[in-house]
């Protein structure tokens, strides 16, 4: 009898489980909300673990180019579409004295890095790193030391990188083999100074006063540079106060304020993890409000944008010195969710940097001398390669769920983008549901679609990882038929899908 009931139960339930949920999406290329800045597809290299030494730089490797940088890392960075690279930290930046890293290598000091406990040999310094950055095609973005550093150090670094010869530091650059200015445009005013873990941690007033004086002389040295203030990284209850103070002091000098965020699934709750970027989006909206408040107060014409210059999943390797996180498909979905947040808020988020590029909480790893891509590489690559143009306000109707403090989370997280140069529409969809596919009618509200749609999917088992021998998770592509006014698609459970459509 019991067995009979079990069979009956299974028979009744299985088709129901297999039934996909239903959803609707409407795309309208006239509903443009902001231009997507390609700088949102940035990355970050810190002197930490095997990111610089053994990651980007490994002169003994057969992969090394003439400058000691790994060609496979350079190529994978280009293939990833990295638009801007932040350096030298992170926490490392708050104790870094850049003059240690210039001139003859044999004379450069070895120092203990108090952020991560490693010995810094200074083999890679400003000239070397800028060579790497240029080789990848990414814009360099230097974060100055506002922890243990001085005003002069920051200003002199700008002079070293950007002034024409004829001044003390620019002549030093020429002497070191680079007469032409590097023209480094993006400069960060310190890293996470709001955090107790930072060397030279300060309260908002002290940071703002110091950053203001630094910003002034950096800009007086080169007024074409763009400055990024160190915004919130520490989401305690009153975190917006930090950003408000910083914006009030620095508004005349800064072009961006930064935000940082890392996600974790320590609770091992899939649906809660899939909702984590709700917090990220809130922090953007709150910071946008603060920017508006300050711009209104000072009657400002100049915009101030958000640079989300550190984000990723990071928890398994949190207390491990090298931060070598091994990612799975579930983490790749969270990365796609971050990117959807940045695209959806493209009007205000004008830069974002995944932390970090290689080996350290990274999309690519070098193991046994071989480079391989982690699952998180693929959504970032799809966004960077295809999502340029205008963000579109997108109508989405689907079932929602509650998970802990997160309420009414739609199972589908969707953005759509119109590339007016190629006349392509790109639809990015994360299906957050753990077990159910979602059968979706996608309607075109303006003009006509033509031809077939190219569908790229990042999908597999949630806990699938890659390694140096096997790529379980990667992008798969297929073509499907569309009509002029729409298409139907079943988004598989726990998947990221990008659909590229052509306008007639
Ligand atoms: O990316 C790792 C660390 O996370 C960075 O050094 C720091 O800025 C953040 O806390």
mmCIF file with all atom_site columns, N, CA and C in Angstrom, residues 432-486:
data_model
loop_
_atom_site.group_PDB
_atom_site.id
_atom_site.type_symbol
_atom_site.label_atom_id
_atom_site.label_alt_id
_atom_site.label_comp_id
_atom_site.label_asym_id
_atom_site.label_entity_id
_atom_site.label_seq_id
_atom_site.pdbx_PDB_ins_code
_atom_site.Cartn_x
_atom_site.Cartn_y
_atom_site.Cartn_z
_atom_site.occupancy
_atom_site.B_iso_or_equiv
_atom_site.pdbx_formal_charge
_atom_site.auth_seq_id
_atom_site.auth_comp_id
_atom_site.auth_asym_id
_atom_site.auth_atom_id
_atom_site.pdbx_PDB_model_num
ATOM 1   N N  . UNK A 1 432 ? 16.620 32.699 -11.892 1.00 0.00 ? 432 UNK A N  1
ATOM 2   C CA . UNK A 1 432 ? 17.082 32.420 -10.528 1.00 0.00 ? 432 UNK A CA 1
ATOM 3   C C  . UNK A 1 432 ? 16.542 31.097 -9.984  1.00 0.00 ? 432 UNK A C  1
ATOM 4   N N  . UNK A 1 433 ? 15.478 30.597 -10.615 1.00 0.00 ? 433 UNK A N  1
ATOM 5   C CA . UNK A 1 433 ? 14.826 29.410 -10.051 1.00 0.00 ? 433 UNK A CA 1
ATOM 6   C C  . UNK A 1 433 ? 15.767 28.219 -10.075 1.00 0.00 ? 433 UNK A C  1
ATOM 7   N N  . UNK A 1 434 ? 15.794 27.523 -8.929  1.00 0.00 ? 434 UNK A N  1
ATOM 8   C CA . UNK A 1 434 ? 16.730 26.410 -8.809  1.00 0.00 ? 434 UNK A CA 1
ATOM 9   C C  . UNK A 1 434 ? 16.335 25.241 -9.712  1.00 0.00 ? 434 UNK A C  1
ATOM 10  N N  . UNK A 1 435 ? 15.023 24.957 -9.795  1.00 0.00 ? 435 UNK A N  1
ATOM 11  C CA . UNK A 1 435 ? 14.603 23.720 -10.473 1.00 0.00 ? 435 UNK A CA 1
ATOM 12  C C  . UNK A 1 435 ? 13.718 23.931 -11.684 1.00 0.00 ? 435 UNK A C  1
ATOM 13  N N  . UNK A 1 436 ? 13.144 25.089 -11.861 1.00 0.00 ? 436 UNK A N  1
ATOM 14  C CA . UNK A 1 436 ? 12.146 25.225 -12.924 1.00 0.00 ? 436 UNK A CA 1
ATOM 15  C C  . UNK A 1 436 ? 12.614 26.091 -14.084 1.00 0.00 ? 436 UNK A C  1
ATOM 16  N N  . UNK A 1 437 ? 12.330 25.593 -15.286 1.00 0.00 ? 437 UNK A N  1
ATOM 17  C CA . UNK A 1 437 ? 12.485 26.418 -16.467 1.00 0.00 ? 437 UNK A CA 1
ATOM 18  C C  . UNK A 1 437 ? 11.357 27.447 -16.489 1.00 0.00 ? 437 UNK A C  1
ATOM 19  N N  . UNK A 1 438 ? 11.552 28.529 -17.226 1.00 0.00 ? 438 UNK A N  1
ATOM 20  C CA . UNK A 1 438 ? 10.498 29.557 -17.305 1.00 0.00 ? 438 UNK A CA 1
ATOM 21  C C  . UNK A 1 438 ? 10.201 29.845 -18.772 1.00 0.00 ? 438 UNK A C  1
ATOM 22  N N  . UNK A 1 439 ? 8.956  29.472 -19.169 1.00 0.00 ? 439 UNK A N  1
ATOM 23  C CA . UNK A 1 439 ? 8.532  29.630 -20.568 1.00 0.00 ? 439 UNK A CA 1
ATOM 24  C C  . UNK A 1 439 ? 8.133  31.085 -20.767 1.00 0.00 ? 439 UNK A C  1
ATOM 25  N N  . UNK A 1 440 ? 8.844  31.774 -21.636 1.00 0.00 ? 440 UNK A N  1
ATOM 26  C CA . UNK A 1 440 ? 8.705  33.236 -21.678 1.00 0.00 ? 440 UNK A CA 1
ATOM 27  C C  . UNK A 1 440 ? 8.334  33.720 -23.078 1.00 0.00 ? 440 UNK A C  1
ATOM 28  N N  . UNK A 1 441 ? 7.315  34.556 -23.115 1.00 0.00 ? 441 UNK A N  1
ATOM 29  C CA . UNK A 1 441 ? 6.946  35.221 -24.374 1.00 0.00 ? 441 UNK A CA 1
ATOM 30  C C  . UNK A 1 441 ? 7.651  36.572 -24.388 1.00 0.00 ? 441 UNK A C  1
ATOM 31  N N  . UNK A 1 442 ? 8.518  36.783 -25.371 1.00 0.00 ? 442 UNK A N  1
ATOM 32  C CA . UNK A 1 442 ? 9.257  38.049 -25.450 1.00 0.00 ? 442 UNK A CA 1
ATOM 33  C C  . UNK A 1 442 ? 8.659  38.858 -26.600 1.00 0.00 ? 442 UNK A C  1
ATOM 34  N N  . UNK A 1 443 ? 8.068  39.992 -26.261 1.00 0.00 ? 443 UNK A N  1
ATOM 35  C CA . UNK A 1 443 ? 7.384  40.789 -27.281 1.00 0.00 ? 443 UNK A CA 1
ATOM 36  C C  . UNK A 1 443 ? 8.236  41.974 -27.694 1.00 0.00 ? 443 UNK A C  1
ATOM 37  N N  . UNK A 1 444 ? 8.257  42.225 -28.989 1.00 0.00 ? 444 UNK A N  1
ATOM 38  C CA . UNK A 1 444 ? 8.949  43.395 -29.518 1.00 0.00 ? 444 UNK A CA 1
ATOM 39  C C  . UNK A 1 444 ? 7.939  44.531 -29.669 1.00 0.00 ? 444 UNK A C  1
ATOM 40  N N  . UNK A 1 445 ? 8.152  45.643 -28.997 1.00 0.00 ? 445 UNK A N  1
ATOM 41  C CA . UNK A 1 445 ? 7.172  46.735 -28.955 1.00 0.00 ? 445 UNK A CA 1
ATOM 42  C C  . UNK A 1 445 ? 7.432  47.833 -29.979 1.00 0.00 ? 445 UNK A C  1
ATOM 43  N N  . UNK A 1 446 ? 8.575  47.807 -30.643 1.00 0.00 ? 446 UNK A N  1
ATOM 44  C CA . UNK A 1 446 ? 8.867  48.892 -31.597 1.00 0.00 ? 446 UNK A CA 1
ATOM 45  C C  . UNK A 1 446 ? 9.680  48.348 -32.765 1.00 0.00 ? 446 UNK A C  1
ATOM 46  N N  . UNK A 1 447 ? 9.277  48.642 -33.984 1.00 0.00 ? 447 UNK A N  1
ATOM 47  C CA . UNK A 1 447 ? 10.007 48.176 -35.166 1.00 0.00 ? 447 UNK A CA 1
ATOM 48  C C  . UNK A 1 447 ? 9.863  46.670 -35.338 1.00 0.00 ? 447 UNK A C  1
ATOM 49  N N  . UNK A 1 448 ? 10.750 46.122 -36.182 1.00 0.00 ? 448 UNK A N  1
ATOM 50  C CA . UNK A 1 448 ? 10.628 44.704 -36.504 1.00 0.00 ? 448 UNK A CA 1
ATOM 51  C C  . UNK A 1 448 ? 11.940 43.982 -36.323 1.00 0.00 ? 448 UNK A C  1
ATOM 52  N N  . UNK A 1 449 ? 11.863 42.800 -35.792 1.00 0.00 ? 449 UNK A N  1
ATOM 53  C CA . UNK A 1 449 ? 13.051 41.950 -35.713 1.00 0.00 ? 449 UNK A CA 1
ATOM 54  C C  . UNK A 1 449 ? 13.167 41.156 -37.009 1.00 0.00 ? 449 UNK A C  1
ATOM 55  N N  . UNK A 1 450 ? 14.362 40.754 -37.295 1.00 0.00 ? 450 UNK A N  1
ATOM 56  C CA . UNK A 1 450 ? 14.566 40.028 -38.550 1.00 0.00 ? 450 UNK A CA 1
ATOM 57  C C  . UNK A 1 450 ? 15.535 38.863 -38.341 1.00 0.00 ? 450 UNK A C  1
ATOM 58  N N  . UNK A 1 451 ? 15.450 37.880 -39.204 1.00 0.00 ? 451 UNK A N  1
ATOM 59  C CA . UNK A 1 451 ? 16.409 36.766 -39.199 1.00 0.00 ? 451 UNK A CA 1
ATOM 60  C C  . UNK A 1 451 ? 16.238 35.860 -37.995 1.00 0.00 ? 451 UNK A C  1
ATOM 61  N N  . UNK A 1 452 ? 17.347 35.317 -37.560 1.00 0.00 ? 452 UNK A N  1
ATOM 62  C CA . UNK A 1 452 ? 17.302 34.421 -36.403 1.00 0.00 ? 452 UNK A CA 1
ATOM 63  C C  . UNK A 1 452 ? 17.941 35.135 -35.213 1.00 0.00 ? 452 UNK A C  1
ATOM 64  N N  . UNK A 1 453 ? 17.662 34.616 -34.030 1.00 0.00 ? 453 UNK A N  1
ATOM 65  C CA . UNK A 1 453 ? 18.300 35.174 -32.823 1.00 0.00 ? 453 UNK A CA 1
ATOM 66  C C  . UNK A 1 453 ? 19.458 34.278 -32.448 1.00 0.00 ? 453 UNK A C  1
ATOM 67  N N  . UNK A 1 454 ? 20.530 34.913 -31.973 1.00 0.00 ? 454 UNK A N  1
ATOM 68  C CA . UNK A 1 454 ? 21.654 34.119 -31.474 1.00 0.00 ? 454 UNK A CA 1
ATOM 69  C C  . UNK A 1 454 ? 21.516 33.988 -29.950 1.00 0.00 ? 454 UNK A C  1
ATOM 70  N N  . UNK A 1 455 ? 21.418 32.758 -29.502 1.00 0.00 ? 455 UNK A N  1
ATOM 71  C CA . UNK A 1 455 ? 21.225 32.514 -28.070 1.00 0.00 ? 455 UNK A CA 1
ATOM 72  C C  . UNK A 1 455 ? 22.521 31.968 -27.476 1.00 0.00 ? 455 UNK A C  1
ATOM 73  N N  . UNK A 1 456 ? 23.036 32.649 -26.459 1.00 0.00 ? 456 UNK A N  1
ATOM 74  C CA . UNK A 1 456 ? 24.237 32.164 -25.759 1.00 0.00 ? 456 UNK A CA 1
ATOM 75  C C  . UNK A 1 456 ? 23.821 31.803 -24.346 1.00 0.00 ? 456 UNK A C  1
ATOM 76  N N  . UNK A 1 457 ? 24.235 30.645 -23.888 1.00 0.00 ? 457 UNK A N  1
ATOM 77  C CA . UNK A 1 457 ? 23.785 30.191 -22.582 1.00 0.00 ? 457 UNK A CA 1
ATOM 78  C C  . UNK A 1 457 ? 24.958 29.758 -21.700 1.00 0.00 ? 457 UNK A C  1
ATOM 79  N N  . UNK A 1 458 ? 24.870 30.094 -20.416 1.00 0.00 ? 458 UNK A N  1
ATOM 80  C CA . UNK A 1 458 ? 25.833 29.585 -19.431 1.00 0.00 ? 458 UNK A CA 1
ATOM 81  C C  . UNK A 1 458 ? 24.995 28.742 -18.476 1.00 0.00 ? 458 UNK A C  1
ATOM 82  N N  . UNK A 1 459 ? 25.191 27.450 -18.534 1.00 0.00 ? 459 UNK A N  1
ATOM 83  C CA . UNK A 1 459 ? 24.247 26.534 -17.891 1.00 0.00 ? 459 UNK A CA 1
ATOM 84  C C  . UNK A 1 459 ? 24.928 25.207 -17.577 1.00 0.00 ? 459 UNK A C  1
ATOM 85  N N  . UNK A 1 460 ? 24.463 24.524 -16.564 1.00 0.00 ? 460 UNK A N  1
ATOM 86  C CA . UNK A 1 460 ? 24.994 23.211 -16.188 1.00 0.00 ? 460 UNK A CA 1
ATOM 87  C C  . UNK A 1 460 ? 24.475 22.862 -14.809 1.00 0.00 ? 460 UNK A C  1
ATOM 88  N N  . UNK A 1 461 ? 25.210 22.048 -14.060 1.00 0.00 ? 461 UNK A N  1
ATOM 89  C CA . UNK A 1 461 ? 24.833 21.807 -12.666 1.00 0.00 ? 461 UNK A CA 1
ATOM 90  C C  . UNK A 1 461 ? 25.309 22.988 -11.834 1.00 0.00 ? 461 UNK A C  1
ATOM 91  N N  . UNK A 1 462 ? 24.509 23.320 -10.836 1.00 0.00 ? 462 UNK A N  1
ATOM 92  C CA . UNK A 1 462 ? 24.831 24.504 -10.041 1.00 0.00 ? 462 UNK A CA 1
ATOM 93  C C  . UNK A 1 462 ? 26.231 24.466 -9.437  1.00 0.00 ? 462 UNK A C  1
ATOM 94  N N  . UNK A 1 463 ? 26.660 23.259 -9.033  1.00 0.00 ? 463 UNK A N  1
ATOM 95  C CA . UNK A 1 463 ? 27.973 23.194 -8.378  1.00 0.00 ? 463 UNK A CA 1
ATOM 96  C C  . UNK A 1 463 ? 29.092 22.797 -9.335  1.00 0.00 ? 463 UNK A C  1
ATOM 97  N N  . UNK A 1 464 ? 28.836 22.796 -10.628 1.00 0.00 ? 464 UNK A N  1
ATOM 98  C CA . UNK A 1 464 ? 29.901 22.487 -11.597 1.00 0.00 ? 464 UNK A CA 1
ATOM 99  C C  . UNK A 1 464 ? 30.988 23.556 -11.564 1.00 0.00 ? 464 UNK A C  1
ATOM 100 N N  . UNK A 1 465 ? 32.223 23.101 -11.509 1.00 0.00 ? 465 UNK A N  1
ATOM 101 C CA . UNK A 1 465 ? 33.383 24.009 -11.565 1.00 0.00 ? 465 UNK A CA 1
ATOM 102 C C  . UNK A 1 465 ? 34.235 23.644 -12.768 1.00 0.00 ? 465 UNK A C  1
ATOM 103 N N  . UNK A 1 466 ? 35.154 24.490 -13.119 1.00 0.00 ? 466 UNK A N  1
ATOM 104 C CA . UNK A 1 466 ? 36.151 24.180 -14.157 1.00 0.00 ? 466 UNK A CA 1
ATOM 105 C C  . UNK A 1 466 ? 37.499 23.943 -13.491 1.00 0.00 ? 466 UNK A C  1
ATOM 106 N N  . UNK A 1 467 ? 38.422 23.392 -14.242 1.00 0.00 ? 467 UNK A N  1
ATOM 107 C CA . UNK A 1 467 ? 39.805 23.298 -13.748 1.00 0.00 ? 467 UNK A CA 1
ATOM 108 C C  . UNK A 1 467 ? 40.757 23.265 -14.940 1.00 0.00 ? 467 UNK A C  1
ATOM 109 N N  . UNK A 1 468 ? 42.035 23.008 -14.677 1.00 0.00 ? 468 UNK A N  1
ATOM 110 C CA . UNK A 1 468 ? 42.998 23.077 -15.788 1.00 0.00 ? 468 UNK A CA 1
ATOM 111 C C  . UNK A 1 468 ? 42.822 21.920 -16.779 1.00 0.00 ? 468 UNK A C  1
ATOM 112 N N  . UNK A 1 469 ? 41.985 20.943 -16.416 1.00 0.00 ? 469 UNK A N  1
ATOM 113 C CA . UNK A 1 469 ? 41.790 19.815 -17.338 1.00 0.00 ? 469 UNK A CA 1
ATOM 114 C C  . UNK A 1 469 ? 40.427 19.831 -18.008 1.00 0.00 ? 469 UNK A C  1
ATOM 115 N N  . UNK A 1 470 ? 39.441 20.427 -17.337 1.00 0.00 ? 470 UNK A N  1
ATOM 116 C CA . UNK A 1 470 ? 38.072 20.331 -17.855 1.00 0.00 ? 470 UNK A CA 1
ATOM 117 C C  . UNK A 1 470 ? 37.304 21.638 -17.704 1.00 0.00 ? 470 UNK A C  1
ATOM 118 N N  . UNK A 1 471 ? 36.592 22.024 -18.778 1.00 0.00 ? 471 UNK A N  1
ATOM 119 C CA . UNK A 1 471 ? 35.741 23.213 -18.747 1.00 0.00 ? 471 UNK A CA 1
ATOM 120 C C  . UNK A 1 471 ? 34.288 22.745 -18.748 1.00 0.00 ? 471 UNK A C  1
ATOM 121 N N  . UNK A 1 472 ? 33.767 22.420 -17.559 1.00 0.00 ? 472 UNK A N  1
ATOM 122 C CA . UNK A 1 472 ? 32.374 21.965 -17.507 1.00 0.00 ? 472 UNK A CA 1
ATOM 123 C C  . UNK A 1 472 ? 31.428 23.114 -17.845 1.00 0.00 ? 472 UNK A C  1
ATOM 124 N N  . UNK A 1 473 ? 31.782 24.303 -17.350 1.00 0.00 ? 473 UNK A N  1
ATOM 125 C CA . UNK A 1 473 ? 30.920 25.468 -17.582 1.00 0.00 ? 473 UNK A CA 1
ATOM 126 C C  . UNK A 1 473 ? 31.590 26.385 -18.586 1.00 0.00 ? 473 UNK A C  1
ATOM 127 N N  . UNK A 1 474 ? 30.877 26.620 -19.656 1.00 0.00 ? 474 UNK A N  1
ATOM 128 C CA . UNK A 1 474 ? 31.333 27.604 -20.650 1.00 0.00 ? 474 UNK A CA 1
ATOM 129 C C  . UNK A 1 474 ? 30.101 28.069 -21.426 1.00 0.00 ? 474 UNK A C  1
ATOM 130 N N  . UNK A 1 475 ? 30.298 28.992 -22.344 1.00 0.00 ? 475 UNK A N  1
ATOM 131 C CA . UNK A 1 475 ? 29.162 29.493 -23.115 1.00 0.00 ? 475 UNK A CA 1
ATOM 132 C C  . UNK A 1 475 ? 28.855 28.534 -24.259 1.00 0.00 ? 475 UNK A C  1
ATOM 133 N N  . UNK A 1 476 ? 27.577 28.192 -24.402 1.00 0.00 ? 476 UNK A N  1
ATOM 134 C CA . UNK A 1 476 ? 27.171 27.439 -25.598 1.00 0.00 ? 476 UNK A CA 1
ATOM 135 C C  . UNK A 1 476 ? 26.255 28.355 -26.416 1.00 0.00 ? 476 UNK A C  1
ATOM 136 N N  . UNK A 1 477 ? 26.276 28.205 -27.724 1.00 0.00 ? 477 UNK A N  1
ATOM 137 C CA . UNK A 1 477 ? 25.447 29.092 -28.548 1.00 0.00 ? 477 UNK A CA 1
ATOM 138 C C  . UNK A 1 477 ? 24.596 28.289 -29.535 1.00 0.00 ? 477 UNK A C  1
ATOM 139 N N  . UNK A 1 478 ? 23.470 28.878 -29.895 1.00 0.00 ? 478 UNK A N  1
ATOM 140 C CA . UNK A 1 478 ? 22.607 28.280 -30.930 1.00 0.00 ? 478 UNK A CA 1
ATOM 141 C C  . UNK A 1 478 ? 21.806 29.403 -31.596 1.00 0.00 ? 478 UNK A C  1
ATOM 142 N N  . UNK A 1 479 ? 21.221 29.086 -32.753 1.00 0.00 ? 479 UNK A N  1
ATOM 143 C CA . UNK A 1 479 ? 20.372 30.061 -33.449 1.00 0.00 ? 479 UNK A CA 1
ATOM 144 C C  . UNK A 1 479 ? 18.927 29.600 -33.300 1.00 0.00 ? 479 UNK A C  1
ATOM 145 N N  . UNK A 1 480 ? 18.012 30.549 -33.081 1.00 0.00 ? 480 UNK A N  1
ATOM 146 C CA . UNK A 1 480 ? 16.597 30.154 -33.083 1.00 0.00 ? 480 UNK A CA 1
ATOM 147 C C  . UNK A 1 480 ? 15.788 31.139 -33.928 1.00 0.00 ? 480 UNK A C  1
ATOM 148 N N  . UNK A 1 481 ? 14.631 30.665 -34.393 1.00 0.00 ? 481 UNK A N  1
ATOM 149 C CA . UNK A 1 481 ? 13.788 31.510 -35.236 1.00 0.00 ? 481 UNK A CA 1
ATOM 150 C C  . UNK A 1 481 ? 13.017 32.528 -34.401 1.00 0.00 ? 481 UNK A C  1
ATOM 151 N N  . UNK A 1 482 ? 12.844 33.705 -34.979 1.00 0.00 ? 482 UNK A N  1
ATOM 152 C CA . UNK A 1 482 ? 12.028 34.722 -34.304 1.00 0.00 ? 482 UNK A CA 1
ATOM 153 C C  . UNK A 1 482 ? 11.025 35.263 -35.311 1.00 0.00 ? 482 UNK A C  1
ATOM 154 N N  . UNK A 1 483 ? 9.963  35.907 -34.845 1.00 0.00 ? 483 UNK A N  1
ATOM 155 C CA . UNK A 1 483 ? 9.091  36.621 -35.767 1.00 0.00 ? 483 UNK A CA 1
ATOM 156 C C  . UNK A 1 483 ? 9.441  38.106 -35.661 1.00 0.00 ? 483 UNK A C  1
ATOM 157 N N  . UNK A 1 484 ? 8.820  38.910 -36.496 1.00 0.00 ? 484 UNK A N  1
ATOM 158 C CA . UNK A 1 484 ? 9.124  40.355 -36.454 1.00 0.00 ? 484 UNK A CA 1
ATOM 159 C C  . UNK A 1 484 ? 8.721  40.974 -35.118 1.00 0.00 ? 484 UNK A C  1
ATOM 160 N N  . UNK A 1 485 ? 7.723  40.371 -34.493 1.00 0.00 ? 485 UNK A N  1
ATOM 161 C CA . UNK A 1 485 ? 7.161  40.991 -33.293 1.00 0.00 ? 485 UNK A CA 1
ATOM 162 C C  . UNK A 1 485 ? 7.390  40.196 -32.010 1.00 0.00 ? 485 UNK A C  1
ATOM 163 N N  . UNK A 1 486 ? 8.187  39.150 -32.101 1.00 0.00 ? 486 UNK A N  1
ATOM 164 C CA . UNK A 1 486 ? 8.440  38.449 -30.837 1.00 0.00 ? 486 UNK A CA 1
ATOM 165 C C  . UNK A 1 486 ? 9.046  37.077 -30.989 1.00 0.00 ? 486 UNK A C  1
#
